[in-house]
Coordinates of C-alpha atoms and ligand atoms in Angstrom, one line a residue:
M1 CA -1.0 19.9 -4.0
A2 CA -4.5 18.3 -6.2
L3 CA -4.7 15.9 -9.1
L4 CA -6.3 17.5 -12.3
F5 CA -7.6 14.4 -13.4
T6 CA -8.8 14.3 -17.1
S7 CA -9.7 10.2 -18.2
T8 CA -12.9 8.8 -19.4
P9 CA -16.0 10.9 -17.3
D10 CA -17.5 7.7 -16.1
R11 CA -14.9 6.6 -13.5
R12 CA -14.7 11.0 -11.8
P13 CA -16.8 9.8 -9.5
V14 CA -14.8 6.5 -7.9
W15 CA -11.3 9.0 -8.5
Q16 CA -13.1 11.8 -6.3
S17 CA -14.6 9.7 -3.2
L18 CA -10.7 7.9 -2.6
F19 CA -9.2 10.9 -3.2
E20 CA -11.8 12.6 -0.8
A21 CA -10.7 9.7 1.3
E22 CA -7.3 10.0 1.7
G23 CA -8.2 14.0 1.8
I24 CA -5.9 15.1 -1.6
P25 CA -7.6 17.1 -3.7
I26 CA -8.7 16.2 -6.9
I27 CA -9.7 18.3 -10.3
S28 CA -12.0 17.3 -12.3
G29 CA -11.6 17.9 -16.0
E30 CA -9.3 20.6 -17.2
D31 CA -13.1 23.5 -17.1
A32 CA -12.3 22.9 -13.5
V33 CA -9.0 24.3 -12.8
T34 CA -9.0 27.0 -11.3
D35 CA -5.4 27.2 -10.1
P36 CA -3.0 26.2 -12.6
A37 CA -0.7 26.6 -9.8
E38 CA -2.1 23.8 -7.0
V39 CA -1.4 21.3 -10.4
T40 CA 1.3 18.6 -8.9
A41 CA -0.2 15.6 -11.1
I42 CA -1.9 15.1 -14.2
A43 CA -3.4 11.8 -14.3
C44 CA -4.7 11.3 -18.0
W45 CA -4.8 8.5 -21.0
V46 CA -4.2 12.0 -23.5
P47 CA -2.9 15.5 -21.7
P48 CA -3.7 18.3 -21.5
A49 CA -2.0 20.1 -25.1
D50 CA -0.6 23.2 -22.9
L51 CA 1.2 21.9 -19.8
S52 CA 3.4 24.9 -19.2
R53 CA 0.1 26.3 -18.2
Y54 CA 0.4 23.8 -14.8
S55 CA 3.5 25.9 -13.3
N56 CA 4.2 23.2 -10.0
L57 CA 3.4 20.0 -11.7
R58 CA 5.7 17.1 -11.3
A59 CA 4.0 14.3 -12.9
V60 CA 1.6 12.8 -15.8
I61 CA 0.5 9.5 -15.4
S62 CA -0.5 7.5 -18.1
V63 CA -4.4 6.0 -17.2
G64 CA -3.3 3.1 -19.0
A65 CA 0.1 0.0 -18.7
G66 CA 1.0 1.6 -21.4
V67 CA 3.1 5.6 -22.8
D68 CA 4.0 5.4 -26.0
H69 CA 0.9 7.7 -27.2
L70 CA 2.1 10.2 -24.2
P71 CA 4.0 13.6 -25.7
P72 CA 7.2 13.5 -24.9
L73 CA 6.5 15.6 -21.0
P74 CA 9.0 18.8 -19.7
A75 CA 12.3 19.0 -18.3
G76 CA 11.6 17.8 -14.7
V77 CA 8.1 16.9 -15.1
A78 CA 8.0 12.6 -14.4
L79 CA 6.0 10.4 -16.0
S80 CA 4.3 7.1 -14.4
R81 CA 2.5 4.2 -16.0
T82 CA -0.2 2.8 -14.2
L83 CA 1.3 -0.3 -12.5
A84 CA -2.3 -2.2 -11.2
P85 CA -3.0 -6.4 -11.0
G86 CA -6.0 -6.0 -12.9
I87 CA -3.9 -4.9 -16.5
E88 CA -1.9 -7.5 -16.3
A89 CA -4.5 -10.3 -15.1
M90 CA -7.1 -9.1 -17.8
V91 CA -4.3 -9.3 -20.3
R92 CA -3.3 -12.8 -19.0
D93 CA -6.4 -14.1 -19.3
W94 CA -6.8 -12.2 -23.2
V95 CA -3.6 -14.4 -24.3
V96 CA -4.0 -17.1 -22.4
M97 CA -7.6 -17.6 -24.6
A98 CA -5.2 -16.9 -27.8
T99 CA -3.0 -18.8 -27.3
L100 CA -5.6 -22.0 -26.9
T101 CA -7.8 -19.7 -29.9
L102 CA -5.3 -20.7 -32.5
H103 CA -3.3 -24.1 -30.3
R104 CA -6.5 -25.9 -30.9
D105 CA -7.7 -24.5 -34.5
L106 CA -10.4 -23.0 -33.6
P107 CA -10.7 -20.0 -36.9
R108 CA -10.2 -23.1 -39.0
Y109 CA -13.8 -25.2 -37.0
L110 CA -15.2 -21.1 -36.9
E111 CA -14.3 -21.1 -41.0
Q112 CA -15.9 -25.0 -41.6
G113 CA -18.8 -24.3 -39.0
R114 CA -19.3 -21.4 -41.3
A115 CA -19.6 -23.9 -44.4
G116 CA -21.3 -26.0 -41.7
T117 CA -18.4 -29.0 -43.1
W118 CA -17.9 -31.5 -39.9
Q119 CA -14.1 -32.8 -40.2
S120 CA -11.7 -33.0 -37.1
H121 CA -7.8 -32.3 -37.2
P122 CA -5.0 -33.8 -35.7
V123 CA -5.5 -32.2 -31.7
A124 CA -1.9 -32.0 -30.7
L125 CA -0.7 -31.9 -26.6
A126 CA -0.6 -27.9 -25.4
G127 CA 3.3 -30.0 -24.8
S128 CA 4.7 -30.1 -28.3
R129 CA 4.0 -26.5 -28.9
R130 CA 6.2 -24.4 -27.7
V131 CA 5.8 -20.5 -27.0
G132 CA 8.1 -18.3 -27.1
I133 CA 7.3 -15.2 -24.8
L134 CA 8.5 -10.9 -26.8
G135 CA 8.6 -8.6 -23.6
M136 CA 9.0 -10.4 -20.6
G137 CA 7.4 -7.8 -18.0
R138 CA 4.9 -7.8 -15.8
I139 CA 2.8 -9.2 -17.8
G140 CA 4.9 -11.6 -20.1
T141 CA 6.1 -13.1 -17.4
L142 CA 2.4 -13.6 -15.2
A143 CA 1.4 -15.3 -19.0
A144 CA 4.3 -17.4 -18.7
L145 CA 3.1 -18.8 -15.7
S146 CA -0.1 -19.8 -16.8
L147 CA 0.9 -20.7 -20.1
Q148 CA 3.5 -23.1 -19.1
A149 CA 1.0 -24.1 -15.8
L150 CA -1.6 -25.5 -19.2
G151 CA 1.0 -27.9 -20.5
F152 CA 2.5 -25.2 -23.3
D153 CA 7.0 -25.6 -24.2
V154 CA 7.7 -21.3 -22.9
A155 CA 10.6 -19.8 -22.9
G156 CA 11.1 -15.3 -22.9
L157 CA 12.5 -12.9 -23.7
S158 CA 13.6 -9.7 -22.6
R159 CA 16.3 -7.3 -23.8
S160 CA 18.6 -8.2 -21.0
G161 CA 17.6 -12.3 -21.2
V162 CA 17.7 -12.2 -17.5
D163 CA 16.6 -15.2 -15.7
G164 CA 13.3 -15.6 -15.5
A165 CA 10.4 -17.4 -14.6
V166 CA 11.2 -19.9 -17.1
P167 CA 13.9 -19.9 -19.9
M168 CA 15.0 -16.8 -20.9
F169 CA 17.4 -15.5 -24.5
A170 CA 18.5 -11.6 -24.7
A171 CA 17.1 -10.0 -27.5
S172 CA 21.0 -9.9 -28.8
D173 CA 19.5 -13.7 -29.1
M174 CA 16.2 -13.1 -31.3
E175 CA 17.1 -15.8 -33.8
R176 CA 17.3 -18.9 -31.7
F177 CA 14.2 -17.3 -30.0
L178 CA 12.3 -17.1 -32.9
A179 CA 13.3 -21.2 -34.1
R180 CA 11.9 -22.5 -31.2
S181 CA 8.7 -20.1 -31.2
D182 CA 5.8 -22.4 -32.5
L183 CA 3.6 -19.8 -31.0
L184 CA 4.9 -16.3 -30.9
I185 CA 3.5 -13.6 -28.9
C186 CA 4.3 -10.6 -28.6
L187 CA 4.2 -8.0 -25.5
L188 CA 6.6 -5.7 -25.6
P189 CA 5.8 -2.1 -25.4
L190 CA 6.6 0.6 -27.9
T191 CA 10.0 2.2 -28.9
P192 CA 11.9 3.8 -31.0
E193 CA 14.0 -0.3 -30.4
T194 CA 10.6 -2.6 -30.8
R195 CA 8.5 -0.1 -33.3
G196 CA 8.1 -2.9 -36.1
I197 CA 10.1 -5.4 -34.3
L198 CA 7.0 -7.7 -36.3
N199 CA 8.8 -7.4 -39.6
V200 CA 9.5 -10.2 -42.3
K201 CA 12.3 -11.3 -41.5
T202 CA 11.2 -11.5 -38.1
L203 CA 8.2 -13.8 -39.1
S204 CA 10.5 -15.2 -41.7
A205 CA 13.3 -16.9 -38.5
L206 CA 10.3 -18.7 -36.7
P207 CA 9.3 -22.2 -38.1
R208 CA 6.8 -22.4 -40.3
G209 CA 3.6 -22.4 -39.9
A210 CA 3.9 -20.6 -36.7
C211 CA 1.3 -19.4 -35.4
L212 CA 0.8 -15.5 -33.5
V213 CA -0.4 -13.8 -31.0
H214 CA -0.1 -9.7 -30.4
A215 CA -1.6 -7.5 -27.6
G216 CA 1.6 -5.7 -26.9
R217 CA 0.9 -2.2 -29.7
G218 CA -0.3 -2.2 -33.4
A219 CA 3.0 0.0 -33.9
H220 CA 5.3 -3.7 -33.6
L221 CA 4.0 -5.5 -36.7
D222 CA 4.5 -5.2 -40.4
T223 CA 0.7 -5.9 -41.2
V224 CA 1.9 -6.1 -45.1
A225 CA 4.5 -8.9 -43.7
L226 CA 1.8 -10.0 -42.2
R227 CA -0.2 -10.6 -44.6
D228 CA 2.5 -12.0 -46.9
A229 CA 3.5 -14.6 -44.4
L230 CA -0.3 -15.6 -44.3
K231 CA -0.5 -16.4 -47.7
S232 CA 2.5 -18.0 -48.5
G233 CA 1.9 -20.2 -45.1
Q234 CA 5.2 -19.4 -42.8
I235 CA 2.5 -18.1 -40.4
S236 CA -0.8 -20.1 -40.6
A237 CA -3.2 -18.1 -38.2
A238 CA -3.0 -15.0 -35.4
M239 CA -5.3 -13.0 -33.1
L240 CA -4.1 -9.1 -32.9
D241 CA -5.8 -7.1 -30.4
V242 CA -3.9 -4.1 -31.2
T243 CA -3.8 -2.6 -35.0
N244 CA -1.9 -0.2 -36.8
P245 CA -3.9 2.1 -37.3
E246 CA -6.7 2.1 -34.6
P247 CA -10.1 2.4 -34.9
L248 CA -8.6 -0.4 -37.8
P249 CA -11.3 0.8 -41.0
A250 CA -13.8 -1.7 -42.1
D251 CA -12.5 -2.6 -44.8
H252 CA -9.2 -3.8 -43.1
W253 CA -8.3 -7.4 -45.5
M254 CA -7.5 -8.7 -41.6
W255 CA -11.3 -8.5 -41.0
Q256 CA -12.4 -10.8 -43.7
D257 CA -9.0 -13.2 -44.0
P258 CA -10.3 -16.4 -41.4
R259 CA -7.2 -16.8 -40.3
V260 CA -7.0 -13.5 -38.7
I261 CA -9.0 -13.2 -35.5
V262 CA -9.4 -9.0 -34.8
T263 CA -10.6 -8.1 -30.8
P264 CA -10.5 -3.7 -30.4
H265 CA -8.1 -3.4 -28.3
V266 CA -10.0 -4.9 -25.7
A267 CA -7.3 -7.5 -23.7
A268 CA -7.5 -4.9 -20.7
Q269 CA -9.3 -1.7 -19.5
T270 CA -7.9 -1.2 -16.0
D271 CA -10.0 -0.2 -13.4
A272 CA -11.5 3.0 -11.6
T273 CA -11.0 1.6 -8.2
E274 CA -7.4 0.6 -9.1
G275 CA -6.1 3.1 -11.4
A276 CA -7.1 6.5 -8.5
R277 CA -4.8 3.8 -6.2
H278 CA -2.3 3.6 -8.1
A279 CA -2.6 7.2 -8.3
L280 CA -2.9 8.0 -4.6
S281 CA 0.6 6.4 -4.3
V282 CA 2.2 8.4 -7.1
M283 CA 0.5 11.5 -5.1
R284 CA 2.3 10.4 -1.8
A285 CA 5.8 9.0 -3.0
L286 CA 5.9 13.2 -4.4
R287 CA 4.3 14.4 -1.0
D288 CA 6.5 12.3 0.7
G289 CA 10.1 12.4 -1.5
T290 CA 9.6 8.8 -2.4
Q291 CA 10.7 6.9 -5.5
V292 CA 7.9 7.4 -7.7
P293 CA 5.9 4.0 -9.4
G294 CA 5.6 3.0 -12.0
L295 CA 8.5 5.6 -13.0
V296 CA 9.0 5.3 -16.7
D297 CA 12.7 5.3 -17.6
P298 CA 12.6 8.7 -20.4
V299 CA 16.3 6.9 -22.2
R300 CA 14.2 3.4 -22.1
G301 CA 10.7 4.8 -23.7
Y302 CA 9.0 1.9 -20.6
Ligands
NDP401 P1 7.5 -3.8 -18.9 O1 7.3 -2.5 -18.9 O2 7.0 -4.3 -17.4 O3 7.9 -5.1 -19.2 C1 8.6 -4.8 -20.9 C2 9.2 -6.5 -21.1 O4 9.6 -5.4 -22.9 C3 10.8 -6.1 -20.4 O5 11.0 -7.4 -20.4 C4 11.7 -5.4 -20.6 O6 12.6 -6.1 -21.5 C5 11.1 -6.4 -22.6 N1 11.8 -5.3 -24.0 C6 11.6 -3.8 -23.7 N2 12.6 -3.5 -25.0 C7 13.1 -4.3 -25.7 C8 14.1 -4.8 -26.8 N3 14.0 -3.7 -27.5 N4 13.9 -6.3 -27.2 C9 13.1 -7.5 -26.2 N5 13.2 -7.0 -24.7 C10 12.4 -5.8 -24.6 O7 5.7 -4.4 -19.6 P2 4.1 -4.2 -19.1 O8 4.7 -6.6 -19.0 O9 4.0 -3.5 -17.8 O10 3.7 -3.9 -20.6 C11 3.3 -4.1 -22.0 C12 3.4 -4.6 -22.6 O11 2.3 -4.5 -22.7 C13 2.9 -2.3 -22.9 O12 4.2 -1.6 -22.8 C14 1.6 -2.1 -23.3 O13 2.3 -2.0 -25.5 C15 1.2 -3.9 -23.9 N6 0.0 -4.4 -22.5 C16 -1.1 -3.8 -24.2 C17 -2.7 -3.9 -23.6 C18 -3.4 -4.3 -24.1 O14 -4.7 -4.4 -24.0 N7 -3.5 -4.2 -25.9 C19 -2.0 -3.2 -22.1 C20 -1.3 -3.5 -21.6 C21 -0.4 -3.5 -21.7 P3 13.1 -5.7 -20.1 O15 12.8 -7.0 -18.6 O16 15.3 -6.6 -19.7 O17 14.0 -4.6 -19.4
OXD402 C1 -3.0 0.1 -21.8 C2 -3.7 -0.2 -22.8 O1 -1.0 0.1 -22.3 O2 -5.2 -0.6 -22.4 O3 -3.3 -0.4 -20.7 O4 -3.5 -0.7 -23.5

């Protein structure tokens, strides 16, 4: 029973020492595999192309929170996404930063600053800004609580719409949710249902002049729809951590538009210790026959 670790080499020493301390064998890199039958689980961002050589493989662990980049796994192989408080807190921090950036008109002041223009504009109270969070899972809920503590009028939307920390809408009530979102935050997983969800129809359903904060996945957003919405004034500004494609080409219009701020998918990075701890919990579950933590439902896709 061993874990094959194929993620970034700089994390290997931390993983190695934590696994050694627990007495669970770890193999660093595919080149180091001598007997593929020993591999019980693989921790990776992208798994090895040929999984069929690992005849005793029982789980693949995504070293991130998202799993949309992974191919379908062979039958009987569980998919686990890394559950780590650090990932959730980092994305929460990025979302709070982006929300305040747009709420306090920073793109406009940065543009004015480049022209040497000293000019003030009205400042709205946080409580007058209705924030809507699309995706109220582990990260959406954390972000909602922080934004609520800052005074924003926060609501959330999930597939089920079950009660949460803030007023909730179900996916079937999307229009009503969008109509009350002056600032829309996307924290959805990418699934067949959510691909392209930020499109002409949804952006048009927001109040005029709404802002967009997006840290889900690039393929949620139709960038042509965003460009048109910025042009018409339907959307006033956007801050994005994820794009389609990634990396965003150097000549992409979004880099040039002063109303759009892009960060290069850095809202969160998995801390090596937290990632290794999650993988250890998966290995223990496989050993003890208990529920694998972070188990992804292959039908729902998250
Ligand atoms: P969770 O699985 O905990 O939560 C997902 C949420 O999305 C749930 O509330 C779920 O609803 C909701 N949802 C799923 N499908 C739909 C749908 N069709 N319509 C409406 N709501 C839907 O995920 P996390 O909070 O941990 O992570 C969310 C995403 O954040 C990740 O999948 C990833 O894409 C992104 N992410 C980005 C990072 C970055 O660096 N930019 C870092 C980490 C994550 P329900 O509760 O009813 O199931
Ligand atoms: C993740 C990410 O899914 O980095 O963890 O986006």
